mmCIF file of C-alpha atoms and ligand atoms in Angstrom:
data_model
loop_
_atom_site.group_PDB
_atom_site.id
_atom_site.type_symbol
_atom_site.label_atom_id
_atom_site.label_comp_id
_atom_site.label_asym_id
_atom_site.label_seq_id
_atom_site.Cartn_x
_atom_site.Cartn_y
_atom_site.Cartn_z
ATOM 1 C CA UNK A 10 0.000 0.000 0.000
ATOM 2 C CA UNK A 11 0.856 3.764 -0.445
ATOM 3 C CA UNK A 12 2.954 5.026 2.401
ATOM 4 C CA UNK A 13 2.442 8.701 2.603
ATOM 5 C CA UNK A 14 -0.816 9.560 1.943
ATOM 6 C CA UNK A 15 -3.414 13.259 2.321
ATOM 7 C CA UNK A 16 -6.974 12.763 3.242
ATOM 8 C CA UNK A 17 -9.411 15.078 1.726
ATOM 9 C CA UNK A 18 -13.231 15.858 2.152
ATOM 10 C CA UNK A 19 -15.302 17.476 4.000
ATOM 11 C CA UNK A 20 -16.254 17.512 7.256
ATOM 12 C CA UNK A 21 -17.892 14.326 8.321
ATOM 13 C CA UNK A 22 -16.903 12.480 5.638
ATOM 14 C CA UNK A 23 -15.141 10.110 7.576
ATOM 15 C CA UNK A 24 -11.440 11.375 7.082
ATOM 16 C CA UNK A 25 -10.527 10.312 11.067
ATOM 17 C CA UNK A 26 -12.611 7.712 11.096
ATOM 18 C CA UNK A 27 -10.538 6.085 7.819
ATOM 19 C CA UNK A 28 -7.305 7.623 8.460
ATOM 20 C CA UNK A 29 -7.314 5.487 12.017
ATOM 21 C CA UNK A 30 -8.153 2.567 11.047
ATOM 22 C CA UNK A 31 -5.245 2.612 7.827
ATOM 23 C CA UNK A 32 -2.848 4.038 10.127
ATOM 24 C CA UNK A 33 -3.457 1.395 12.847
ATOM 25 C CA UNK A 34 -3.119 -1.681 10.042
ATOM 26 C CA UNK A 35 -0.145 -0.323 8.076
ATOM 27 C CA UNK A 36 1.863 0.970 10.719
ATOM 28 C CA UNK A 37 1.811 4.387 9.175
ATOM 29 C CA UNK A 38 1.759 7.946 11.489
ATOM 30 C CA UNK A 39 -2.209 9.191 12.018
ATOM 31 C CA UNK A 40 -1.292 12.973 11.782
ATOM 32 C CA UNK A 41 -5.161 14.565 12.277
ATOM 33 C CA UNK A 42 -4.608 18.602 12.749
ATOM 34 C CA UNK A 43 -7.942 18.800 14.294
ATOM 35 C CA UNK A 44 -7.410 16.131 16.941
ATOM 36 C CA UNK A 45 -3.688 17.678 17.979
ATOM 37 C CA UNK A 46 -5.437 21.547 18.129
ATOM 38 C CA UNK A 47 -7.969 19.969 20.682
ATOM 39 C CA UNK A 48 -5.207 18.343 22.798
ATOM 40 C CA UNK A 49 -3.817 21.564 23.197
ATOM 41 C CA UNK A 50 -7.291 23.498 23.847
ATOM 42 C CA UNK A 51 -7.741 20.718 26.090
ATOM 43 C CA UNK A 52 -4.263 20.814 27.859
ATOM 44 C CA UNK A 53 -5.066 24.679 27.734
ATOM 45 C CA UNK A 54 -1.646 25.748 25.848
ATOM 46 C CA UNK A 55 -1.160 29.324 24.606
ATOM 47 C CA UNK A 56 -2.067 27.578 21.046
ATOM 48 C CA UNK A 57 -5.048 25.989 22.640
ATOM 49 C CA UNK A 58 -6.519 29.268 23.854
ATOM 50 C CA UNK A 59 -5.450 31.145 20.711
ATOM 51 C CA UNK A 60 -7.227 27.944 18.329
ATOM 52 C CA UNK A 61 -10.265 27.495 20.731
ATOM 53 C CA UNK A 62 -12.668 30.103 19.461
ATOM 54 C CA UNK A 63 -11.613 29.971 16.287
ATOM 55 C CA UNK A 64 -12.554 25.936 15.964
ATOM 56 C CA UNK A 65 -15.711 26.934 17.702
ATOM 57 C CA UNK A 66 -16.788 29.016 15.020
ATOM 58 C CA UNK A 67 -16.047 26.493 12.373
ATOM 59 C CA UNK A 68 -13.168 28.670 10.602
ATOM 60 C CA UNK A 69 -9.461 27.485 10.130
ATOM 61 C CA UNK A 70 -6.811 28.139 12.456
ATOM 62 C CA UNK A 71 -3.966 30.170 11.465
ATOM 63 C CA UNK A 72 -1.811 28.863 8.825
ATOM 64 C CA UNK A 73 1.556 29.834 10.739
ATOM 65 C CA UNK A 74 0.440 27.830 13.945
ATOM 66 C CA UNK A 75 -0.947 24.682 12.337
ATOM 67 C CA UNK A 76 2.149 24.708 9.952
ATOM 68 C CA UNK A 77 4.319 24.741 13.107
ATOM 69 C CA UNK A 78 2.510 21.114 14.164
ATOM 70 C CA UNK A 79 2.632 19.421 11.027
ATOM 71 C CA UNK A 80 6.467 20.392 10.904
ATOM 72 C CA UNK A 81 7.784 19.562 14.174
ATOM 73 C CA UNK A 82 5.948 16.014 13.936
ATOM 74 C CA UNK A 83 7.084 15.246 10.191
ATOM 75 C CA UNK A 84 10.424 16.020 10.964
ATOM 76 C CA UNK A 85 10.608 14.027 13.814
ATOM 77 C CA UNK A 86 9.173 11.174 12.042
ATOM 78 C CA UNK A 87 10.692 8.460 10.065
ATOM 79 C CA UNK A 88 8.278 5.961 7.344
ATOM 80 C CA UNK A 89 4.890 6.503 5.999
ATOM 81 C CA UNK A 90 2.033 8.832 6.823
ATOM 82 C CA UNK A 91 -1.650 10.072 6.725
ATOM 83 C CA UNK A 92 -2.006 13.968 7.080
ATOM 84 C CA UNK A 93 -5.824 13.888 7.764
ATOM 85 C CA UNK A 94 -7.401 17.543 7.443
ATOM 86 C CA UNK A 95 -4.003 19.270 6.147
ATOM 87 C CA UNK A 96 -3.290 21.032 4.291
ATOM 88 C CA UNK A 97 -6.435 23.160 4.100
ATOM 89 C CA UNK A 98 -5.717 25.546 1.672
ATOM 90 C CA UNK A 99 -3.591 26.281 -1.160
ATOM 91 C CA UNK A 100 -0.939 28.112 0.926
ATOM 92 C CA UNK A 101 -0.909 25.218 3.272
ATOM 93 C CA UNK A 102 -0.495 22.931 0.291
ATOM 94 C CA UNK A 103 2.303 25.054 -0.773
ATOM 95 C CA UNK A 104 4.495 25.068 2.711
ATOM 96 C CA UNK A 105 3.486 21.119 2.675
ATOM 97 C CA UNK A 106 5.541 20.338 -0.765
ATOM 98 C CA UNK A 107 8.335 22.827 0.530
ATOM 99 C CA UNK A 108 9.107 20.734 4.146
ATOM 100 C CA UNK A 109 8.892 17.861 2.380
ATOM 101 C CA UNK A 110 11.304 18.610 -0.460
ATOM 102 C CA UNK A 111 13.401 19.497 2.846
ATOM 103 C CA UNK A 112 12.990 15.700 4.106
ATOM 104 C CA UNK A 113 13.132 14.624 0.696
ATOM 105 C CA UNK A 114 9.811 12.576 0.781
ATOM 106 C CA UNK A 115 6.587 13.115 -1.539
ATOM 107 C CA UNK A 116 3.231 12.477 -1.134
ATOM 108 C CA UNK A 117 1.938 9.139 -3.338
ATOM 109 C CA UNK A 118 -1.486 9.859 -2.862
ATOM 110 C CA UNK A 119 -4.606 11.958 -2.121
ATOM 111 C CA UNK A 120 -7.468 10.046 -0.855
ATOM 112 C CA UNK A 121 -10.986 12.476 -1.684
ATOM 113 C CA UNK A 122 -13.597 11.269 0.264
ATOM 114 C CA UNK A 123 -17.317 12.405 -1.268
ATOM 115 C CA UNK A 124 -20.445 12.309 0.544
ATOM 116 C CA UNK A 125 -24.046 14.282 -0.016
ATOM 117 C CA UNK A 126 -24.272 17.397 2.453
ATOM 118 C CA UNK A 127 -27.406 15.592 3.819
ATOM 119 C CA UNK A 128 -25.554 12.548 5.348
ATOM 120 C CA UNK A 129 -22.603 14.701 6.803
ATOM 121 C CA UNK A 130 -25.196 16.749 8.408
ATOM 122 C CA UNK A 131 -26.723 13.672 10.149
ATOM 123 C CA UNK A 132 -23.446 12.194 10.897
ATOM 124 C CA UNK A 133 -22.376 15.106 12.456
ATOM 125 C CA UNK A 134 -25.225 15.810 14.551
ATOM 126 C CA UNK A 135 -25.375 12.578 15.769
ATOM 127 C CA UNK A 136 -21.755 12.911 17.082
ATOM 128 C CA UNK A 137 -22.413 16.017 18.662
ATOM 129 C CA UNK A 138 -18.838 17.515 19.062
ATOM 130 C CA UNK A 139 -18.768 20.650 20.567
ATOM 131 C CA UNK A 140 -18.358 22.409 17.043
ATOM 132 C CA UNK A 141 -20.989 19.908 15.560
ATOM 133 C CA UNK A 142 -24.134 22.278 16.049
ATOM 134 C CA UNK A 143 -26.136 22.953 12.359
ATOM 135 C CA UNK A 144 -25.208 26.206 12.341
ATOM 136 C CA UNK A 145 -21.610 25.813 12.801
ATOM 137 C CA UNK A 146 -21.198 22.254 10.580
ATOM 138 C CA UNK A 147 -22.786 24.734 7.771
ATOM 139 C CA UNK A 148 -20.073 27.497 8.140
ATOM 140 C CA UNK A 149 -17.556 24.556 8.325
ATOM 141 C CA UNK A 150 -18.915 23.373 4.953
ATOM 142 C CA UNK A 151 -18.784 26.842 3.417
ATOM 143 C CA UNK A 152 -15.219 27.157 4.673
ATOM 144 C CA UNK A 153 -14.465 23.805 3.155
ATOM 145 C CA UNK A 154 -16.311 24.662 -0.385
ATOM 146 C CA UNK A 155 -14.409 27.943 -0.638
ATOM 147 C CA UNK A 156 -11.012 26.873 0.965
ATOM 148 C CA UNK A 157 -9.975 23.354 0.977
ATOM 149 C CA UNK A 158 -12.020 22.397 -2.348
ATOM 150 C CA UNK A 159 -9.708 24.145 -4.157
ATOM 151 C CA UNK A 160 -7.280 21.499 -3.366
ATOM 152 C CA UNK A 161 -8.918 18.729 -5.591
ATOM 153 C CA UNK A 162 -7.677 20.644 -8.557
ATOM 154 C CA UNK A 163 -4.547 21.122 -7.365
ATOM 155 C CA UNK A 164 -3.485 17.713 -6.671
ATOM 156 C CA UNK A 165 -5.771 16.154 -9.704
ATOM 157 C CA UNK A 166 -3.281 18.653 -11.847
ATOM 158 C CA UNK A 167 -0.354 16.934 -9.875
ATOM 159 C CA UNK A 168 -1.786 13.097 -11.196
ATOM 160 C CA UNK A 169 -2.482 12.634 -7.286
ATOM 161 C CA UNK A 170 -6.237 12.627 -6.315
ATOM 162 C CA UNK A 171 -8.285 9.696 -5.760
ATOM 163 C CA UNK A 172 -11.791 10.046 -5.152
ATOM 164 C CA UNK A 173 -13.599 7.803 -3.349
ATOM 165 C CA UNK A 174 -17.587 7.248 -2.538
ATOM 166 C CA UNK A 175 -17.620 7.849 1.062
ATOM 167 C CA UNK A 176 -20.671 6.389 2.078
ATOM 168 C CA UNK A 177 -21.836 2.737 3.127
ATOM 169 C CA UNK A 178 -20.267 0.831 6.287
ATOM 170 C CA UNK A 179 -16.943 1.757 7.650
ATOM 171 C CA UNK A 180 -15.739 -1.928 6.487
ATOM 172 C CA UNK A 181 -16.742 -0.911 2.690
ATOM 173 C CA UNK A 182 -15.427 2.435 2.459
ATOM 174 C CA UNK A 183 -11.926 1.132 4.138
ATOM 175 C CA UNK A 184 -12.721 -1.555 1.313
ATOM 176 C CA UNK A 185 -12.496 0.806 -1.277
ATOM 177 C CA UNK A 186 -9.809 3.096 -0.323
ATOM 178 C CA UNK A 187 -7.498 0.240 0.334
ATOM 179 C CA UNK A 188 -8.410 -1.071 -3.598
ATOM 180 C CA UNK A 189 -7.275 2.771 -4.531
ATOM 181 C CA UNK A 190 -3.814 2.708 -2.483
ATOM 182 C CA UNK A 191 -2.207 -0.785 -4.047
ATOM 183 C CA UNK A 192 0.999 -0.016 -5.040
HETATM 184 P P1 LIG B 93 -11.218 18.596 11.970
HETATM 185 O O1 LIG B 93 -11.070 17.903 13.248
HETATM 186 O O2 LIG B 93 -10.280 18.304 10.853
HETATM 187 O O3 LIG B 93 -12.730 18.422 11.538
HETATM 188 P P2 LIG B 93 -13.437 18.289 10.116
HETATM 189 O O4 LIG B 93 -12.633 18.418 8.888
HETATM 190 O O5 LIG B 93 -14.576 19.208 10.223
HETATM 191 O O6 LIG B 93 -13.699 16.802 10.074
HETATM 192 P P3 LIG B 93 -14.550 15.926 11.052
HETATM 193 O O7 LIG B 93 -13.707 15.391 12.154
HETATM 194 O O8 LIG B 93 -15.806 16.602 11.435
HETATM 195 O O9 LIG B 93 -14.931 14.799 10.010
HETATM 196 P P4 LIG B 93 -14.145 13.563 9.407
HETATM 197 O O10 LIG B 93 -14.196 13.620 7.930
HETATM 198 O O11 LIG B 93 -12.813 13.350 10.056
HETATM 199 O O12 LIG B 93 -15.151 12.430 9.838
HETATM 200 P P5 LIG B 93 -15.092 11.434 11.085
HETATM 201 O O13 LIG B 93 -14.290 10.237 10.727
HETATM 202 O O14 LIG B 93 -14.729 12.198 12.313
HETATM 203 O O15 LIG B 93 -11.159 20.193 12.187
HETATM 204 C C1 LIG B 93 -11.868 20.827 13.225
HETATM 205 C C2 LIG B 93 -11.439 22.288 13.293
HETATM 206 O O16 LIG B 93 -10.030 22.370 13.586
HETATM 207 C C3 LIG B 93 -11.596 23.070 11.982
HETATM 208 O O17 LIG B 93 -12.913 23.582 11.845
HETATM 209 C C4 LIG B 93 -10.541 24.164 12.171
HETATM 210 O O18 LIG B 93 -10.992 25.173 13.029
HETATM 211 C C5 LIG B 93 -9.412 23.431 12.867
HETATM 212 N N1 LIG B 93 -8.431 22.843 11.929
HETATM 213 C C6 LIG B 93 -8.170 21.503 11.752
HETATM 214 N N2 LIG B 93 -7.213 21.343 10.831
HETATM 215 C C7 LIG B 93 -6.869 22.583 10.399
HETATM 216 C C8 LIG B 93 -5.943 23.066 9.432
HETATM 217 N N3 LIG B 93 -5.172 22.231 8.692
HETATM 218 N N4 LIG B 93 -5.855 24.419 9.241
HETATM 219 C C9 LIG B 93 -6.611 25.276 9.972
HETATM 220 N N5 LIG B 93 -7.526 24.891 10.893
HETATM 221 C C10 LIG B 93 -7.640 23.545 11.107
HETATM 222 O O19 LIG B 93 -16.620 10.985 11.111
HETATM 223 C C11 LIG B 93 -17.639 11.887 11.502
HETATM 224 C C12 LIG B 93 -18.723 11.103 12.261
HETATM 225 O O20 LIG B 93 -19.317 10.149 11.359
HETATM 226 C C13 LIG B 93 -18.181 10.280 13.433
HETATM 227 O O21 LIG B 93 -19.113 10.282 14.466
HETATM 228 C C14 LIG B 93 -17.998 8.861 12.854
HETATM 229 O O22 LIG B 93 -18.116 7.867 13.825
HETATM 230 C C15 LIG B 93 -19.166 8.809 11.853
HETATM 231 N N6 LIG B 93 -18.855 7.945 10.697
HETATM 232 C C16 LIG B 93 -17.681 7.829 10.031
HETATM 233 N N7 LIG B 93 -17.798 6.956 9.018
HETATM 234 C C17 LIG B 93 -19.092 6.531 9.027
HETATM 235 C C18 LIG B 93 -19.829 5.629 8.217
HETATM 236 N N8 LIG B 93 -19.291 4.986 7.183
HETATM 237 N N9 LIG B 93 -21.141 5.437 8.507
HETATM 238 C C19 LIG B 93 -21.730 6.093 9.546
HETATM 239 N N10 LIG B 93 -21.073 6.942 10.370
HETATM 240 C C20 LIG B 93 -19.775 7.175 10.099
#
């Protein structure tokens, strides 16, 4: 299987929930921005205060800060990977393919998961995060249509993307991304 791998989609589409389960199989680092910005709102860091209200509103955290995570754990990190919800944006994207042309590694695939708006919604509800209210899953999708969709052109121009249907069980989606990462 693919080694270093970005998972793309919106919110709810099961990125984590994928990423995990890949991660835990192949050995491979889980690297989910989202789940290291709430450890440190949890621990209550200086990054965690300055990211806390900012998640809560369902807009991205600064580029500078979340940059500053991915780094420090890619460096420290040797063998495959799963970036799951980075890079966000096209100027994340960018500072991604500069560190890693610093550690000499590239990225063999990007893994777009697709779901209807409908079923995120209920997904997300029924989770019931503390930034999975309607009102703020909406402004997360409307962040994600204006500023992370971009993305799938940008790595579909690179010969990278790989959509896949992200609905049905967790067993058949991990099914059909696995089919999409032989080597
Ligand atoms: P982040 O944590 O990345 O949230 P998200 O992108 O909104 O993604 P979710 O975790 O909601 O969805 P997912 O696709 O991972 O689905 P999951 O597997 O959890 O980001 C949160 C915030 O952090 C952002 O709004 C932003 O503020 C900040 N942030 C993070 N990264 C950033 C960055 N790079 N730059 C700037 N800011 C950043 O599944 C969702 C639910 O569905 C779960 O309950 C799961 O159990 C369920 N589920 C999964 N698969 C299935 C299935 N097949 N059938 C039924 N239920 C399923």
């Amino acid at each position: 299987m693919k080694q270093r791998l970005l998972f793309l989609g919106p919110p709810g589409a099961g990125k984590g929930t994928q990423a995990q389960r890949l991660a835990a199989a192949d050995g491979l680092l889980h690297l989910s921005t989202g789940d290291l910005l709430r450890a440190e709102v949890q621990a209550g860091t200086s990054l965690g205060q300055e990211a806390e209200a900012v998640m809560a509103r369902g807009e991205l955290v600064s580029d500078t800060l979340v940059l500053a995570i991915v780094r420090s754990r890619l460096e420290q990190h040797r063998g495959g990977w799963l970036l799951d919800g980075f890079p966000r944006n096209l100027i994340q994207a960018a500072a991604l393919a500069d560190l890693l042309e610093e550690l000499n590694q590239q990225i063999e695939a990007v893994v777009l998961m697709e779901l209807d708006d409908a079923v995120l919604l209920q997904r997300l509800l029924a989770r019931g995060r503390t930034d999975d209210n309607e009102e703020v899953i909406r402004h997360r999708l409307t962040v994600y249509r204006e500023q992370t969709a971009p993305l799938i052109e940008h790595y579909r121009a690179l010969g990278l993307l790989t959509p896949v249907e992200a609905s049905g069980s967790v067993a058949e989606i991990e099914a059909r991304i696995r089919s999409v990462l032989v080597d």
